[in-house]
mmCIF file of C-alpha atoms in Angstrom:
data_model
loop_
_atom_site.group_PDB
_atom_site.id
_atom_site.type_symbol
_atom_site.label_atom_id
_atom_site.label_comp_id
_atom_site.label_asym_id
_atom_site.label_seq_id
_atom_site.Cartn_x
_atom_site.Cartn_y
_atom_site.Cartn_z
ATOM 1 C CA UNK A 630 134.409 -63.718 133.467
ATOM 2 C CA UNK A 631 135.946 -66.770 135.709
ATOM 3 C CA UNK A 632 137.936 -68.564 134.054
ATOM 4 C CA UNK A 633 138.510 -71.650 136.580
ATOM 5 C CA UNK A 634 135.869 -73.444 137.645
ATOM 6 C CA UNK A 635 134.286 -72.870 140.971
ATOM 7 C CA UNK A 636 131.282 -75.015 143.401
ATOM 8 C CA UNK A 637 129.935 -74.667 146.806
ATOM 9 C CA UNK A 638 129.158 -77.838 148.638
ATOM 10 C CA UNK A 639 125.444 -79.820 148.553
ATOM 11 C CA UNK A 640 124.519 -82.091 150.707
ATOM 12 C CA UNK A 641 121.642 -82.922 148.405
ATOM 13 C CA UNK A 642 124.212 -84.047 145.045
ATOM 14 C CA UNK A 643 125.688 -86.747 144.621
ATOM 15 C CA UNK A 644 129.092 -85.720 145.923
ATOM 16 C CA UNK A 645 127.990 -83.240 148.251
ATOM 17 C CA UNK A 646 129.176 -80.510 146.023
ATOM 18 C CA UNK A 647 127.741 -78.507 143.135
ATOM 19 C CA UNK A 648 129.901 -77.594 139.831
ATOM 20 C CA UNK A 649 128.314 -74.271 138.229
ATOM 21 C CA UNK A 650 128.547 -73.622 134.032
ATOM 22 C CA UNK A 651 132.446 -74.847 133.621
ATOM 23 C CA UNK A 652 134.313 -71.349 132.249
ATOM 24 C CA UNK A 653 134.633 -73.240 128.919
ATOM 25 C CA UNK A 654 130.518 -73.215 128.835
ATOM 26 C CA UNK A 655 129.719 -69.877 129.521
ATOM 27 C CA UNK A 656 128.783 -67.168 126.337
ATOM 28 C CA UNK A 657 126.529 -69.897 125.490
ATOM 29 C CA UNK A 658 124.641 -70.237 128.856
ATOM 30 C CA UNK A 659 124.408 -66.591 129.007
ATOM 31 C CA UNK A 660 122.928 -66.318 125.926
ATOM 32 C CA UNK A 661 120.674 -68.639 127.369
ATOM 33 C CA UNK A 662 119.912 -66.222 129.924
ATOM 34 C CA UNK A 663 120.200 -63.066 128.141
ATOM 35 C CA UNK A 664 116.840 -64.866 125.440
ATOM 36 C CA UNK A 665 115.060 -65.837 129.293
ATOM 37 C CA UNK A 666 116.162 -62.710 130.183
ATOM 38 C CA UNK A 667 114.931 -60.634 127.580
ATOM 39 C CA UNK A 668 111.391 -62.081 126.289
ATOM 40 C CA UNK A 669 108.519 -60.101 126.302
ATOM 41 C CA UNK A 670 105.087 -63.657 126.432
ATOM 42 C CA UNK A 671 102.893 -62.978 128.540
ATOM 43 C CA UNK A 672 104.413 -65.035 132.236
ATOM 44 C CA UNK A 673 104.915 -61.433 134.840
ATOM 45 C CA UNK A 674 108.247 -59.775 134.348
ATOM 46 C CA UNK A 675 109.277 -60.434 137.703
ATOM 47 C CA UNK A 676 108.691 -63.486 137.224
ATOM 48 C CA UNK A 677 110.425 -64.015 134.545
ATOM 49 C CA UNK A 678 113.054 -62.169 136.192
ATOM 50 C CA UNK A 679 112.664 -63.995 139.213
ATOM 51 C CA UNK A 680 113.329 -67.114 137.089
ATOM 52 C CA UNK A 681 116.607 -65.227 135.147
ATOM 53 C CA UNK A 682 118.407 -64.369 138.380
ATOM 54 C CA UNK A 683 117.919 -68.407 139.184
ATOM 55 C CA UNK A 684 120.143 -69.262 136.550
ATOM 56 C CA UNK A 685 122.554 -66.540 136.643
ATOM 57 C CA UNK A 686 123.431 -66.851 140.451
ATOM 58 C CA UNK A 687 123.614 -71.135 139.167
ATOM 59 C CA UNK A 688 125.139 -69.620 135.956
ATOM 60 C CA UNK A 689 128.180 -68.058 138.242
ATOM 61 C CA UNK A 690 129.919 -66.021 135.365
ATOM 62 C CA UNK A 691 132.584 -64.204 137.764
ATOM 63 C CA UNK A 692 134.906 -64.653 140.674
ATOM 64 C CA UNK A 693 132.891 -62.091 143.097
ATOM 65 C CA UNK A 694 129.916 -60.310 143.405
ATOM 66 C CA UNK A 695 128.186 -62.838 141.703
ATOM 67 C CA UNK A 696 124.412 -62.371 144.094
ATOM 68 C CA UNK A 697 125.145 -58.930 144.530
ATOM 69 C CA UNK A 698 125.848 -58.731 140.756
ATOM 70 C CA UNK A 699 122.811 -60.831 139.687
ATOM 71 C CA UNK A 700 119.789 -58.912 142.003
ATOM 72 C CA UNK A 701 121.273 -55.634 140.140
ATOM 73 C CA UNK A 702 120.580 -57.184 137.325
ATOM 74 C CA UNK A 703 116.780 -57.639 137.943
ATOM 75 C CA UNK A 704 115.819 -53.856 139.410
ATOM 76 C CA UNK A 705 118.308 -52.571 135.852
ATOM 77 C CA UNK A 706 116.182 -54.877 133.423
ATOM 78 C CA UNK A 707 112.613 -54.437 135.019
ATOM 79 C CA UNK A 708 113.925 -50.748 134.314
ATOM 80 C CA UNK A 709 115.239 -51.350 131.155
ATOM 81 C CA UNK A 710 112.452 -53.421 129.668
ATOM 82 C CA UNK A 711 109.981 -50.804 131.003
ATOM 83 C CA UNK A 712 108.208 -52.458 133.198
ATOM 84 C CA UNK A 713 109.602 -49.782 136.111
ATOM 85 C CA UNK A 714 109.782 -46.089 135.913
ATOM 86 C CA UNK A 715 113.644 -47.006 136.958
ATOM 87 C CA UNK A 716 115.609 -48.808 138.815
ATOM 88 C CA UNK A 717 113.807 -49.662 142.004
ATOM 89 C CA UNK A 718 113.247 -53.429 142.591
ATOM 90 C CA UNK A 719 115.866 -54.257 145.495
ATOM 91 C CA UNK A 720 116.340 -57.304 147.482
ATOM 92 C CA UNK A 721 119.393 -56.458 148.750
ATOM 93 C CA UNK A 722 117.933 -55.374 152.264
ATOM 94 C CA UNK A 723 114.916 -58.652 152.534
ATOM 95 C CA UNK A 724 118.304 -61.611 151.631
ATOM 96 C CA UNK A 725 120.422 -59.395 153.674
ATOM 97 C CA UNK A 726 117.793 -60.188 156.803
ATOM 98 C CA UNK A 727 116.862 -63.733 155.240
ATOM 99 C CA UNK A 728 120.072 -64.594 154.078
ATOM 100 C CA UNK A 729 119.028 -68.327 154.959
ATOM 101 C CA UNK A 730 115.692 -68.749 153.053
ATOM 102 C CA UNK A 731 117.271 -67.103 149.698
ATOM 103 C CA UNK A 732 119.896 -69.595 149.623
ATOM 104 C CA UNK A 733 117.301 -72.546 150.456
ATOM 105 C CA UNK A 734 114.924 -71.072 147.676
ATOM 106 C CA UNK A 735 117.465 -71.420 145.238
ATOM 107 C CA UNK A 736 119.237 -74.997 146.208
ATOM 108 C CA UNK A 737 115.834 -75.818 146.897
ATOM 109 C CA UNK A 738 114.588 -75.183 142.995
ATOM 110 C CA UNK A 739 118.158 -77.124 142.185
ATOM 111 C CA UNK A 740 117.275 -79.997 143.530
ATOM 112 C CA UNK A 741 113.413 -80.222 143.091
ATOM 113 C CA UNK A 742 113.042 -78.680 139.352
ATOM 114 C CA UNK A 743 110.204 -77.092 141.766
ATOM 115 C CA UNK A 744 110.832 -73.479 140.800
ATOM 116 C CA UNK A 745 107.290 -72.165 142.477
ATOM 117 C CA UNK A 746 108.345 -71.972 145.773
ATOM 118 C CA UNK A 747 112.167 -70.080 144.738
ATOM 119 C CA UNK A 748 109.609 -67.715 143.091
ATOM 120 C CA UNK A 749 107.105 -67.480 145.643
ATOM 121 C CA UNK A 750 110.487 -66.622 147.955
ATOM 122 C CA UNK A 751 111.446 -64.549 145.257
ATOM 123 C CA UNK A 752 109.019 -62.292 145.555
ATOM 124 C CA UNK A 753 108.716 -62.159 149.129
ATOM 125 C CA UNK A 754 112.071 -61.251 149.231
ATOM 126 C CA UNK A 755 111.506 -58.383 146.858
ATOM 127 C CA UNK A 756 108.680 -57.101 148.585
ATOM 128 C CA UNK A 757 110.233 -56.960 152.100
ATOM 129 C CA UNK A 758 112.990 -54.733 150.533
ATOM 130 C CA UNK A 759 110.753 -52.321 148.569
ATOM 131 C CA UNK A 760 107.548 -52.341 151.239
ATOM 132 C CA UNK A 761 109.936 -51.303 153.820
ATOM 133 C CA UNK A 762 111.976 -48.452 151.718
ATOM 134 C CA UNK A 763 109.244 -46.676 150.869
ATOM 135 C CA UNK A 764 107.629 -47.396 154.713
ATOM 136 C CA UNK A 765 110.742 -45.147 155.434
ATOM 137 C CA UNK A 766 110.245 -42.964 152.551
ATOM 138 C CA UNK A 767 107.240 -42.936 153.921
ATOM 139 C CA UNK A 768 108.133 -41.850 157.868
ATOM 140 C CA UNK A 769 110.376 -39.961 156.752
ATOM 141 C CA UNK A 770 108.015 -37.311 154.106
ATOM 142 C CA UNK A 771 105.460 -37.278 157.158
ATOM 143 C CA UNK A 772 108.921 -36.396 160.168
ATOM 144 C CA UNK A 773 110.029 -33.581 156.314
ATOM 145 C CA UNK A 774 106.018 -32.320 157.352
ATOM 146 C CA UNK A 775 105.587 -31.362 160.079
ATOM 147 C CA UNK A 776 108.670 -29.829 160.630
ATOM 148 C CA UNK A 777 108.056 -27.120 158.165
ATOM 149 C CA UNK A 778 104.351 -27.148 159.001
ATOM 150 C CA UNK A 779 104.434 -23.958 161.211
ATOM 151 C CA UNK A 780 106.073 -22.240 157.773
ATOM 152 C CA UNK A 781 103.839 -20.378 156.083
ATOM 153 C CA UNK A 782 101.160 -22.435 153.799
ATOM 154 C CA UNK A 783 102.547 -21.439 150.040
ATOM 155 C CA UNK A 784 105.652 -21.556 150.950
ATOM 156 C CA UNK A 785 107.624 -23.693 148.195
ATOM 157 C CA UNK A 786 108.711 -25.808 150.418
ATOM 158 C CA UNK A 787 106.369 -27.518 151.138
ATOM 159 C CA UNK A 788 105.980 -29.460 147.366
ATOM 160 C CA UNK A 789 109.125 -30.051 147.307
ATOM 161 C CA UNK A 790 110.143 -31.638 149.782
ATOM 162 C CA UNK A 791 107.834 -34.686 148.166
ATOM 163 C CA UNK A 792 109.858 -34.359 145.227
ATOM 164 C CA UNK A 793 112.825 -33.720 147.256
ATOM 165 C CA UNK A 794 112.713 -37.488 148.347
ATOM 166 C CA UNK A 795 112.308 -38.977 144.825
ATOM 167 C CA UNK A 796 114.940 -36.996 143.814
ATOM 168 C CA UNK A 797 117.555 -37.833 146.457
ATOM 169 C CA UNK A 798 120.696 -36.203 144.566
ATOM 170 C CA UNK A 799 119.477 -32.256 142.654
ATOM 171 C CA UNK A 800 120.934 -28.557 142.370
ATOM 172 C CA UNK A 801 119.251 -25.588 143.547
ATOM 173 C CA UNK A 802 118.518 -25.344 139.814
ATOM 174 C CA UNK A 803 117.179 -28.567 139.437
ATOM 175 C CA UNK A 804 114.370 -27.578 142.865
#
């Protein structure tokens, strides 16, 4: 955990600087974050995680890696809470391709207090990353099915191909 204060340049703030949560307040604020993250009200889970991610990024509890850890937490929490079958809600590729949009979304909610644009940005990045990944997997599946089409129709290779795409790490025994 961070032991020294840190912040970021922000032209929208008086003095042009935004200071993240002070180190001596981290433990109390992380309790609040946990309450929001693990809440079980009827709010859609991905929306709750968008708000939770925004809060994590503004707490900034670590010296380095806050963005990567915050984005990973979304996947892990969604899986842990049973909202997804596994940790599969990824934002990294979408954020990498739209870094300015992502940062502006975080800053905009901080500046205005209106979280609707941030939530739409977060959901769009999740959709872009995850649908892009699904599209690549579908393309890979199609390619592999074409490559093995000449094998006899009852070959075990045919059902193994889609299974292998969803289990990228397996043993011969698993297969």
